[in-house]
Short mmCIF file of C-alpha atoms in Angstrom, two decimals:
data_model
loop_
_atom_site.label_atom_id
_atom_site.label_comp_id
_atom_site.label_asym_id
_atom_site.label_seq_id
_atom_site.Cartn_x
_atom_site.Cartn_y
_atom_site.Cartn_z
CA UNK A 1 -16.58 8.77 2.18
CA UNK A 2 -19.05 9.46 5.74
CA UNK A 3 -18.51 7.48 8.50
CA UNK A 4 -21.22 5.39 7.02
CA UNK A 5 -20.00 4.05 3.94
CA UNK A 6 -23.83 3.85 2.54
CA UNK A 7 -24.20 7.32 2.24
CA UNK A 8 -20.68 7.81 0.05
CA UNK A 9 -22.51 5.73 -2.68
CA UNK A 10 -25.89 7.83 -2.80
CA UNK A 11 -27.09 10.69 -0.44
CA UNK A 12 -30.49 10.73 -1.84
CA UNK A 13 -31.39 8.84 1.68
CA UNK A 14 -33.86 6.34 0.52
CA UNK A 15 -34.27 3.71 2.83
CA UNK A 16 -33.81 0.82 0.37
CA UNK A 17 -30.27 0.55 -0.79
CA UNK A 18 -31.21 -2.22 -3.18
CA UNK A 19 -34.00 0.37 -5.19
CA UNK A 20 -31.13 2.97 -5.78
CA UNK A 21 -29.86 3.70 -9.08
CA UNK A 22 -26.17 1.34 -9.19
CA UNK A 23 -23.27 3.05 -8.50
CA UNK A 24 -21.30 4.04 -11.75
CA UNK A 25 -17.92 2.27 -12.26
CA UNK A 26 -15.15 4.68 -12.11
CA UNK A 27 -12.17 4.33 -15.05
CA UNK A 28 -9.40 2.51 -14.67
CA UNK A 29 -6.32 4.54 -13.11
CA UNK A 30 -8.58 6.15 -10.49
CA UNK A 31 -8.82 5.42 -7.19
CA UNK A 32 -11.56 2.67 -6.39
CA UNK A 33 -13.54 4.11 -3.45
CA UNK A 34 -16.86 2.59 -2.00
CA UNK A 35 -18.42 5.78 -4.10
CA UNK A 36 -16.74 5.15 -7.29
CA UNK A 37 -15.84 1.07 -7.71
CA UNK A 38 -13.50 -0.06 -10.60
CA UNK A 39 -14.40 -2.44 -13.31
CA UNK A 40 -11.80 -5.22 -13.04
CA UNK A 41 -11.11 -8.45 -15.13
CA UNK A 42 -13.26 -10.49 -11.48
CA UNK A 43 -15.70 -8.07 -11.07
CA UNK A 44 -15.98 -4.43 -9.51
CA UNK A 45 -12.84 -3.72 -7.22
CA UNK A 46 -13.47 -0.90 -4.17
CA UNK A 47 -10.55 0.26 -1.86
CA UNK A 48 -11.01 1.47 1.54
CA UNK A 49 -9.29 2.63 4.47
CA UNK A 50 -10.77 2.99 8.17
CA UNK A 51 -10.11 5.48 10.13
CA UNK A 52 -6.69 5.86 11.60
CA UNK A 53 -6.09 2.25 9.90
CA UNK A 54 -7.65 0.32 12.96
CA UNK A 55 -10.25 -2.30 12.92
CA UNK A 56 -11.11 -4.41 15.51
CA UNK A 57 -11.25 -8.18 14.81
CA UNK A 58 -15.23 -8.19 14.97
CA UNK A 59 -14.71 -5.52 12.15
CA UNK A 60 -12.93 -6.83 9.95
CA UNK A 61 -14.55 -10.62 10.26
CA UNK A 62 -17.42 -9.15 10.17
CA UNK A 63 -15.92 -7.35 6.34
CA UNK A 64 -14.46 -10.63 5.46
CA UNK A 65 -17.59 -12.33 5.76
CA UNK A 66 -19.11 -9.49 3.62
CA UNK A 67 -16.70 -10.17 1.09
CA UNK A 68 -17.58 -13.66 0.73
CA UNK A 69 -21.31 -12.79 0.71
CA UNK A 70 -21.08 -10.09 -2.25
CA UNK A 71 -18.24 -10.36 -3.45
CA UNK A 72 -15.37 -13.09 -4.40
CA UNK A 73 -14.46 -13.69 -1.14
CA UNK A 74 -10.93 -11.90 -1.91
CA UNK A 75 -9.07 -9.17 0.17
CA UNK A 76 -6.16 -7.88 -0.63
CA UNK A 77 -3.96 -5.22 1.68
CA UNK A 78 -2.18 -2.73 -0.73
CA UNK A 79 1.47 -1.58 -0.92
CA UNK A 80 -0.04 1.51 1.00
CA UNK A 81 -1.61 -0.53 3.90
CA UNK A 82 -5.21 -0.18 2.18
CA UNK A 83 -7.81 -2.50 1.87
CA UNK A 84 -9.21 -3.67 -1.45
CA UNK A 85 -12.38 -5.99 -1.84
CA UNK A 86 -12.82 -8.07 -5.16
CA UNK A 87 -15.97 -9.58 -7.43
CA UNK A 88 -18.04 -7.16 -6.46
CA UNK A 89 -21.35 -6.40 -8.94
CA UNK A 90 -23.09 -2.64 -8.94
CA UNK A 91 -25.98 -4.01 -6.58
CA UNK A 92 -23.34 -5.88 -3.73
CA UNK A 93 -21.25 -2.75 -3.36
CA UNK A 94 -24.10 -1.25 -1.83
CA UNK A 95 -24.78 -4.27 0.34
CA UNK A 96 -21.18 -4.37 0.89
CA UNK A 97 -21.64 -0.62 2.06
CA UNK A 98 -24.18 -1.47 4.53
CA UNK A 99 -22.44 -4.18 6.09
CA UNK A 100 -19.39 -2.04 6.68
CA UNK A 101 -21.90 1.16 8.55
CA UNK A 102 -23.39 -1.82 10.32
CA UNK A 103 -19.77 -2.64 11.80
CA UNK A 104 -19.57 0.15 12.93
CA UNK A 105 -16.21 1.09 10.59
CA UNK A 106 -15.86 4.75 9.97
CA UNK A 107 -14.21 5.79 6.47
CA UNK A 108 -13.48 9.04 6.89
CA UNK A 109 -14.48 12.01 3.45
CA UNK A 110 -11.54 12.77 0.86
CA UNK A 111 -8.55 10.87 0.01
CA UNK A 112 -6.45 8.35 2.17
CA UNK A 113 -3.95 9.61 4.58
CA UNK A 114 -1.85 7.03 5.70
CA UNK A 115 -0.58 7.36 9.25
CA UNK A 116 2.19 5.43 10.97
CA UNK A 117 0.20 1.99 11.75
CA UNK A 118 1.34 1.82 15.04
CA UNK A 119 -0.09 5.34 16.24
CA UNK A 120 -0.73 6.18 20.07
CA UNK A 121 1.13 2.88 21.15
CA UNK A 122 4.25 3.18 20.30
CA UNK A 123 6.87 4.82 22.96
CA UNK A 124 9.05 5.86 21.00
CA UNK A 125 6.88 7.86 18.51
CA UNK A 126 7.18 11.54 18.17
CA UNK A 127 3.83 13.12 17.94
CA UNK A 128 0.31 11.32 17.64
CA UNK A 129 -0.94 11.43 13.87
CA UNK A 130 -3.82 10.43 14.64
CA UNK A 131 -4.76 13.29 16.31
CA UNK A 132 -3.39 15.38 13.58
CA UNK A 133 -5.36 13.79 10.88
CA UNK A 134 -8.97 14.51 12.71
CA UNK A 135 -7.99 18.47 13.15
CA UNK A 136 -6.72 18.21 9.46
CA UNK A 137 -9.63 16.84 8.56
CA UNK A 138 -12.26 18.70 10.48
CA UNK A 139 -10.48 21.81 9.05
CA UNK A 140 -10.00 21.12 5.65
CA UNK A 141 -13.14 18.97 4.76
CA UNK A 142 -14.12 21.14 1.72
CA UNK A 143 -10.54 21.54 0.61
CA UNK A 144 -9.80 17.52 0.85
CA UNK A 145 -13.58 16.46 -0.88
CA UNK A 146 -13.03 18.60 -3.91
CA UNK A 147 -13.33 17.33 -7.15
CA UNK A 148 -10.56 18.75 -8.83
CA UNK A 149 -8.07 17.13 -6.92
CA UNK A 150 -6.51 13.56 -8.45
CA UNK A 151 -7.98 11.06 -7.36
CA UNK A 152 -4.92 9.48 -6.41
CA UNK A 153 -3.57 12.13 -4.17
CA UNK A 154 -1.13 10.71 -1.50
CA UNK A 155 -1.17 12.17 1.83
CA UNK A 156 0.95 10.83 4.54
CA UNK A 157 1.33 11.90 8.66
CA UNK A 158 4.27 10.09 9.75
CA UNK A 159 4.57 10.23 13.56
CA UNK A 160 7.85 8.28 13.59
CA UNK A 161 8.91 5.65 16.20
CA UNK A 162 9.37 2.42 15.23
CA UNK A 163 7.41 1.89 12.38
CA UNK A 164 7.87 5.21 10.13
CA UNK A 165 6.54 5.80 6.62
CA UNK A 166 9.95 7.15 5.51
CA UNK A 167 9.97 4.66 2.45
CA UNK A 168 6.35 5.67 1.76
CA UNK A 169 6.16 8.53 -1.39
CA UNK A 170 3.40 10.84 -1.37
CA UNK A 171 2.53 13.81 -2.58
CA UNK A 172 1.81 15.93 0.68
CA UNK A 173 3.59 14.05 3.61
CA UNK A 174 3.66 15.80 7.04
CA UNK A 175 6.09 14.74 9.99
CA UNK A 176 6.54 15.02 13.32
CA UNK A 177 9.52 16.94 14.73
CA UNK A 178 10.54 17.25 18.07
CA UNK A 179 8.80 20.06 19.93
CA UNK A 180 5.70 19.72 18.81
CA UNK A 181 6.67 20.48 15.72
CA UNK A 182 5.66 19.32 11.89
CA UNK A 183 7.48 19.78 8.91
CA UNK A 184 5.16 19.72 5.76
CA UNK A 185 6.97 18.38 2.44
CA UNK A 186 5.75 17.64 -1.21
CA UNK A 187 6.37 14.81 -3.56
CA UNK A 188 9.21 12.14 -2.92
CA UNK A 189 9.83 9.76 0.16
CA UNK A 190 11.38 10.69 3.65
CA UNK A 191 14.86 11.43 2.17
CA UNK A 192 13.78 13.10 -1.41
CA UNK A 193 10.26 15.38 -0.12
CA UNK A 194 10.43 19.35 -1.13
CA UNK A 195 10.34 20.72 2.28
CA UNK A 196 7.86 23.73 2.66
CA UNK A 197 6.70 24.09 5.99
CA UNK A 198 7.64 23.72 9.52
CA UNK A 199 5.52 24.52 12.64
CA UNK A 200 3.03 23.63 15.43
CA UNK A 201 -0.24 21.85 14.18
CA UNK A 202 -2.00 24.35 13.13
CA UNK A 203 0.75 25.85 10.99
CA UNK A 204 1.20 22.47 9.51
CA UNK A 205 -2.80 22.31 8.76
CA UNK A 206 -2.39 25.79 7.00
CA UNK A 207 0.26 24.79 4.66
CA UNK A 208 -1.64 21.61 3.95
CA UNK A 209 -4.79 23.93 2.60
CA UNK A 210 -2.35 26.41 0.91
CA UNK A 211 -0.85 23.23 -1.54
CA UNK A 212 -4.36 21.48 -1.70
CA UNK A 213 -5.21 24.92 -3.49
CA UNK A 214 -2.42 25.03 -5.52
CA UNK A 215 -3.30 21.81 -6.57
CA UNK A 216 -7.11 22.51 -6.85
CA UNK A 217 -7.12 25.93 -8.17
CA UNK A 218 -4.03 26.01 -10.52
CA UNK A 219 -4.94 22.26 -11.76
CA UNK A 220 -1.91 20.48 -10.75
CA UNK A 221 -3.10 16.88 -10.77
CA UNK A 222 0.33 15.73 -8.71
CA UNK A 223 2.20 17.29 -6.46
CA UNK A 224 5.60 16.88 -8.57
CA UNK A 225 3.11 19.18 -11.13
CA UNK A 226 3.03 21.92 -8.93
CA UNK A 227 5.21 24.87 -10.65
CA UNK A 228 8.11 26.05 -8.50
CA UNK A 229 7.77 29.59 -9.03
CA UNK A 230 4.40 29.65 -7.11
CA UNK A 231 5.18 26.92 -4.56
CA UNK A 232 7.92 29.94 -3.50
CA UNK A 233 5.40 32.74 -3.93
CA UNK A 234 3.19 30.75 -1.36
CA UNK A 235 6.05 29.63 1.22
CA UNK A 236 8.79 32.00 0.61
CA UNK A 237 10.72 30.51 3.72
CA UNK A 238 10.70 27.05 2.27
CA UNK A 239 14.56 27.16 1.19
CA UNK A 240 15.38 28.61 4.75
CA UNK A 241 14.12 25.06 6.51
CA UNK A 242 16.80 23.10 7.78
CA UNK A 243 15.85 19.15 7.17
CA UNK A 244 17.53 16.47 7.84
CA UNK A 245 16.06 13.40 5.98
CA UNK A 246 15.53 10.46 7.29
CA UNK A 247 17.76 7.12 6.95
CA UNK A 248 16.12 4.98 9.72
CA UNK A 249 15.22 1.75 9.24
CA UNK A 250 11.94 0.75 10.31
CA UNK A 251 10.79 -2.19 12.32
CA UNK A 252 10.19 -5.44 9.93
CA UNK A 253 6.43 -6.17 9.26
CA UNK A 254 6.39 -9.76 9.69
CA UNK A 255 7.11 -11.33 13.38
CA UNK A 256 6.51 -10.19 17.29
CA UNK A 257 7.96 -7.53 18.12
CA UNK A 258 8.27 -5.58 21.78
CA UNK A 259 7.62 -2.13 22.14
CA UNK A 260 10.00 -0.46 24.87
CA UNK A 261 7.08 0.35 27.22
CA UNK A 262 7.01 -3.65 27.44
CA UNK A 263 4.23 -3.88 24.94
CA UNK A 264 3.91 -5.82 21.94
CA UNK A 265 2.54 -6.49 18.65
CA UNK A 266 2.59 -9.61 16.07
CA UNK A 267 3.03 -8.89 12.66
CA UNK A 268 1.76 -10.79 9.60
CA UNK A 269 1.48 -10.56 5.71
CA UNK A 270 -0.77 -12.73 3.64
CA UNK A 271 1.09 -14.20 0.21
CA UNK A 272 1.40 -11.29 -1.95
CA UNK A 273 -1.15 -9.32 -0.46
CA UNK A 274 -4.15 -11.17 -1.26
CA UNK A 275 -5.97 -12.89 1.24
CA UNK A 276 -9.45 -15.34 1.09
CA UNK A 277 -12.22 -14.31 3.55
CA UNK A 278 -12.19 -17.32 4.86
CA UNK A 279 -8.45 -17.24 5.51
CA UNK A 280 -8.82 -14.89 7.59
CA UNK A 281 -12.20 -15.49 9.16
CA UNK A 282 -10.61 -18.55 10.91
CA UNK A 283 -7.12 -16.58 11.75
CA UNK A 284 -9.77 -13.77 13.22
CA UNK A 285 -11.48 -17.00 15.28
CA UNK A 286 -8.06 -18.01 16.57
CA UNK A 287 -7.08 -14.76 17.52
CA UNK A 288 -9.98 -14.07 19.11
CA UNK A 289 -9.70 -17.04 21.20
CA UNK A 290 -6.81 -16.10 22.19
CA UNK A 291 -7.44 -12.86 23.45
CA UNK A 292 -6.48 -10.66 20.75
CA UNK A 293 -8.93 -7.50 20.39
CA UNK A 294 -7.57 -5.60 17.34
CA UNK A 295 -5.27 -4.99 14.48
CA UNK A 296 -3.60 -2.15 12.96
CA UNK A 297 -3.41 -1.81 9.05
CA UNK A 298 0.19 -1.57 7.49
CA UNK A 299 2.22 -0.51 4.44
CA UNK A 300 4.04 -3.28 3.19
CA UNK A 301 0.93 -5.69 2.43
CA UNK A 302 0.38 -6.55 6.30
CA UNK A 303 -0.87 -5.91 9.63
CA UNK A 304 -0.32 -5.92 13.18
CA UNK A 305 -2.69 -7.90 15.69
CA UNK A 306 -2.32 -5.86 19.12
CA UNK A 307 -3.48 -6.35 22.63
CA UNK A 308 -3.06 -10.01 23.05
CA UNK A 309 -1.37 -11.64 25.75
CA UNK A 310 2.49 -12.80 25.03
CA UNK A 311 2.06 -16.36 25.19
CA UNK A 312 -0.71 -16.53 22.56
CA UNK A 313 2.12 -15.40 19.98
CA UNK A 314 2.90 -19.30 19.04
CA UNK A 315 -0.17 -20.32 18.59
CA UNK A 316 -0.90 -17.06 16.07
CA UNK A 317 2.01 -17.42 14.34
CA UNK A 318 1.25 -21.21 13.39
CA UNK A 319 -2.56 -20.83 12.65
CA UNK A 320 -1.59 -17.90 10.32
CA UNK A 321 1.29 -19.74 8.63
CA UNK A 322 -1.40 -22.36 8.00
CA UNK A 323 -3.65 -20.20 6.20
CA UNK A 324 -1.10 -18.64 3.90
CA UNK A 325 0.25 -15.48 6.21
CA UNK A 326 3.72 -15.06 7.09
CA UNK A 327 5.15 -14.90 10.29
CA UNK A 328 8.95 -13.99 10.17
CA UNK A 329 10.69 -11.44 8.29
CA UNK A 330 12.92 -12.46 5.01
CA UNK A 331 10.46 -14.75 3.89
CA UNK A 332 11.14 -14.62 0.13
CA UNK A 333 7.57 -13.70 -1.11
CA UNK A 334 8.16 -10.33 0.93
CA UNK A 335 10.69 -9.27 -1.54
CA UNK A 336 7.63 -9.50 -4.67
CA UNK A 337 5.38 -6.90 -5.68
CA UNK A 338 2.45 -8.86 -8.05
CA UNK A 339 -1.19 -7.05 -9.31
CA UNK A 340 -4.06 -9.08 -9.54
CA UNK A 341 -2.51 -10.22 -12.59
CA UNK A 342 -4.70 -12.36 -15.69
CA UNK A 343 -8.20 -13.58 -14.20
CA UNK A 344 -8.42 -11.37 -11.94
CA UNK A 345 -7.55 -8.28 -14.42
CA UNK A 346 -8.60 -7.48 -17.37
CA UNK A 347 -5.41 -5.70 -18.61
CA UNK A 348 -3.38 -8.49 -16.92
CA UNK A 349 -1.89 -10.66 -19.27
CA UNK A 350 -0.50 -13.24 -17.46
CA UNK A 351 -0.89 -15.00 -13.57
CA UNK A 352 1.85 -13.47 -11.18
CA UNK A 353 1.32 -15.04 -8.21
CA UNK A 354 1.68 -18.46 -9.79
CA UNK A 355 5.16 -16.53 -11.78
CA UNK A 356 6.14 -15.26 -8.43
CA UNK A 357 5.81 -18.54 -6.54
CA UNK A 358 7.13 -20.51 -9.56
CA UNK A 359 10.57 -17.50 -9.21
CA UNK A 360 10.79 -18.19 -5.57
CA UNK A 361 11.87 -22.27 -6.21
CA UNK A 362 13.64 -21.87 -9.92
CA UNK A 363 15.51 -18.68 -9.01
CA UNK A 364 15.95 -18.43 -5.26
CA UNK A 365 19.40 -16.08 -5.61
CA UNK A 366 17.26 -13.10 -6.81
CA UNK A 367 15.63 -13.37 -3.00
CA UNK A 368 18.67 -12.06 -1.15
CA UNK A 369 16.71 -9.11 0.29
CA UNK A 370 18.74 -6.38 -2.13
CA UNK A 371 15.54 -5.94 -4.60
CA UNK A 372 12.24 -5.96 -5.47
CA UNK A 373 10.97 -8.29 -8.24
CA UNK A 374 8.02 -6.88 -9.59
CA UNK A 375 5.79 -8.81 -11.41
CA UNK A 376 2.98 -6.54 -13.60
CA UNK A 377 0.58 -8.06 -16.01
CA UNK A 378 0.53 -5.01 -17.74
CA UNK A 379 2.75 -2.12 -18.23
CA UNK A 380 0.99 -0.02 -15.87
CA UNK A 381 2.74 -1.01 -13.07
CA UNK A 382 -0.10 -0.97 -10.59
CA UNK A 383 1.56 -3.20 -7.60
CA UNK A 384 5.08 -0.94 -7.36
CA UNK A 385 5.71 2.84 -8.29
CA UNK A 386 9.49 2.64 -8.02
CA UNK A 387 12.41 1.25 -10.18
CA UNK A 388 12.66 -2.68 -9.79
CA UNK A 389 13.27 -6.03 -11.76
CA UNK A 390 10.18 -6.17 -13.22
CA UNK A 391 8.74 -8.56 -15.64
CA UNK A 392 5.90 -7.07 -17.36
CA UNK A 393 3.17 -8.58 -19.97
CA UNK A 394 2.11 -8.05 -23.15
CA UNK A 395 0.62 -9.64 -25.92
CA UNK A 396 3.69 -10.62 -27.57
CA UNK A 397 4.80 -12.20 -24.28
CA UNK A 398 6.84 -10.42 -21.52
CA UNK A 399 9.20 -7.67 -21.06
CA UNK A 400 12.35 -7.89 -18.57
CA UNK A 401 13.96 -4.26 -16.99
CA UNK A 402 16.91 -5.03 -15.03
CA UNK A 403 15.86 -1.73 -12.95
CA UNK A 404 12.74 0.34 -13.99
CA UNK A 405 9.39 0.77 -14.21
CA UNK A 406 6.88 -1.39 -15.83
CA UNK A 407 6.37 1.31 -18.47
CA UNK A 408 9.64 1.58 -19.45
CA UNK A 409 11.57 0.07 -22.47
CA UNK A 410 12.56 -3.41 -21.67
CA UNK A 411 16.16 -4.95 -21.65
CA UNK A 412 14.85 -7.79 -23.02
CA UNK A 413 11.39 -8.76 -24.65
CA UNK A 414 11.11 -12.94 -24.08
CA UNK A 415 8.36 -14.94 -25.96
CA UNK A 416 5.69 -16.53 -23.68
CA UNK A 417 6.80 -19.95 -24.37
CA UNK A 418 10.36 -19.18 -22.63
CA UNK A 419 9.78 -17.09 -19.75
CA UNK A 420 11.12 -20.22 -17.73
CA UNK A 421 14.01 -20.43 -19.56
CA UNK A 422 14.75 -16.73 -19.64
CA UNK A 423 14.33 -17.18 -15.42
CA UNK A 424 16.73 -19.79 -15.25
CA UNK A 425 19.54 -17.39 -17.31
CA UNK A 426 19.53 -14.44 -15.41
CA UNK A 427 19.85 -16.71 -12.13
CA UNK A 428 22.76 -18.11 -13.78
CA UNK A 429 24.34 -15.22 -14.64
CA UNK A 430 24.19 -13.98 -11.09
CA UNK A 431 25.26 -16.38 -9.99
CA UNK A 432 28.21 -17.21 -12.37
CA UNK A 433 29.24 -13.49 -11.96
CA UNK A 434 28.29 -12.51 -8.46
CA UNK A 435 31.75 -11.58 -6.41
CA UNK A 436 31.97 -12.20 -2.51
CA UNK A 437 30.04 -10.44 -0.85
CA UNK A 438 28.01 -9.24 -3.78
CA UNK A 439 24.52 -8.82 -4.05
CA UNK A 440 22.15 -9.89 -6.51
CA UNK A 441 21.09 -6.34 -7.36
CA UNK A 442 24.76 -5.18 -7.32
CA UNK A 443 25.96 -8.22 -9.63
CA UNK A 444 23.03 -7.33 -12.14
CA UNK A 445 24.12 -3.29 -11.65
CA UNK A 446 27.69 -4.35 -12.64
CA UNK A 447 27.18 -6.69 -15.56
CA UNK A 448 24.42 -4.40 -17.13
CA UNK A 449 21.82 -5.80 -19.81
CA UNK A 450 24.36 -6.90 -22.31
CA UNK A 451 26.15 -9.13 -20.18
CA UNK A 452 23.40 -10.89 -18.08
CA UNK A 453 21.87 -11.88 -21.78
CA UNK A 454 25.24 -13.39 -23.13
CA UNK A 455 25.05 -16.41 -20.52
CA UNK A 456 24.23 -19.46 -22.21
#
């Protein structure tokens, strides 16, 4: 997508969007740009992300209130820190389109890349992404817009400091090392990446083009489908690079946190991601009025308001607790991953947010912070790639993995009728079992599927 989001839906450059032929719905399982929208059980879905993740709060009111007006009135931030808009129909994602190029809010060619959210004002970060990601993107603009990638190629430039991507898999992720250094790894997180390259900027932009052609030219869809033999042919000094991966924790989302140069920033996360325009329109008002200017996009389902003064952080925090954000970390949603889930998708088969919130009350010891519940209508697994509890549906009903993926083979398949019931027993068997100390995911780890289904 071109800074103006119009022209990444049709470059024919007629002046009347509405008299263009509508935009065709792209399959389910790609990604859901502004140029390709996905057919969803509400309506057409697009995902966007703004350059270097920033808005300002005219922006994004001004793309809530778009929302509303062609669409369902529904945002949602993504795992990834991305923004998706819901309801939309072939003609409104045009309008839609026009309203964001009339904001003013670039969305830059190619694929995503995530960047650390709280680029060029943190003190303790290494290098500025942000920077990085123009120059990678000014050079490789042919090489990032080709067709032949996946369309769900992850690219990541983690500048560290306090809010690193670390957790964040992708399948090109680029970091910053002292001495203006990068190191360029492929497919995992910050502690399981393939290392590859390691240089100044433009040595790190090289090696970026050198894998997009591997993946382009040899037809690797992922990165992890890359073969080995000519990843070494095309960095034979890979297995020389000394790494040392990275076990930091990063700052919580939710809260206000100070930066060591004496700055600060307020972090908040809508309930399970999913947000209604006019939600945030009046959190936007509030902020506003109390001086706020911007926010920063974040992984994790959040964002960051910035440049406020300090003592407007109370009155933030309570108008967006009122409209359905929270405001402190270890609030028990935070530990859920949910999709859409049934109305809002058509491969949903049940509601998750009303599962997840119905969880939170009945079975409050699976909230201890050790796991993530995730809750999938489907067993595609679209809210969380990684092993979790996860409840997935199904025709039949549900399916239960202690600690897997939505498309695996359930530990337990539970009719529709008793998912309550079958809630209730694995709370109980934690916490009949659980030793001192113990966690909820270590007590389920011990016991295994055989036990936890033997309680009563």
């Amino acid at each position: 997508m071109g800074t103006e989001a119009a022209k990444a839906i049709d470059r024919t450059g007629e002046a009347d969007l509405d008299d263009r032929p509508p935009a065709k719905p792209r399959p389910r399982g790609a990604c859901p740009a502004l140029a390709a929208p996905m057919p969803t059980g509400d309506g057409l879905l697009v995902r966007l992300r703004p350059a270097g993740g920033t808005l300002t709060l005219s922006q994004f009111s001004a793309l809530a209130r778009s929302a509303a007006e062609h669409g369902n009135g529904i945002v949602e931030i993504t795992a990834r820190g991305n923004l998706q808009i819901r309801g939309l129909r072939a003609e409104t994602v045009r309008r839609l389109a026009a309203d964001i190029d009339a904001a003013g809010i670039a969305v830059p060619d190619g694929p995503p890349i995530e960047i650390s959210p709280l680029h060029g004002i943190d003190p303790e970060e290494i290098s500025d992404p942000a920077a990085l990601e123009q120059a990678l993107r000014s050079t490789l603009g042919e090489g990032l817009a080709s067709p032949r990638l996946a369309p769900k190629l992850s690219l990541i430039i983690d500048g560290g400091g306090a809010f690193g991507l670390s957790a964040l898999p992708a399948d090109i992720r680029i970091v910053a090392q002292p001495g203006a250094q990068w190191l360029v790894a492929i497919n995992g997180d910050g502690e399981t990446a393939t290392p590859v390259a390691k240089g100044a900027a433009e040595a790190a932009i090289s090696a970026v083009g050198e894998i997009l052609e591997l993946l382009a030219v040899r037809q690797s869809r992922r990165a992890r489908d890359i073969d080995p033999a000519l990843l070494r042919a095309r960095f034979p000094a890979m297995d020389a690079i000394r790494f040392r991966p990275s076990h930091r924790a990063k700052m919580p989302l939710s809260g206000l946190h100070w930066l060591k140069n004496g700055r600060h920033v307020l972090g908040v996360r809508p309930e399970f991601g999913q947000m209604t325009a006019s939600d945030l329109t009046a959190l936007f008002d509030e902020a506003k009025a109390q001086g706020a200017t911007a926010i920063r996009l974040a992984p994790g389902r959040g964002f960051f308001f910035t440049d406020f003064p300090a003592g407007a952080a109370p009155a933030l925090q309570i108008t967006a607790s009122k409209h359905g954000f929270s405001v402190q970390s270890g609030e028990k949603s935070e530990y859920v991953a949910a999709c859409a889930g049934a109305g809002a998708c058509g491969s949903a088969f049940y509601e998750t947010r009303a599962l997840a919130r119905r969880l939170i009350t009945a079975a409050p010891v699976l909230f201890d912070g050790s796991m993530t519940i995730h809750l999938s209508g489907c067993s595609k697994g679209c809210a969380h790639a990684g092993p979790a509890l996860t409840l997935t549906g199904s025709a039949d009903g549900f399916g239960l993995i202690l600690n897997g993926l939505a498309s695996d083979l359930p530990d337990e398949r539970i009719a529709g009728g008793r998912i309550d019931f079958a809630i209730e027993r694995l709370a109980r068997s934690i916490t009949d079992n659980r030793s001192a100390g113990e966690s909820a995911a270590a007590c389920l780890t011990r016991l295994g599927a055989t036990s936890v289904w033997k309680a009563p």
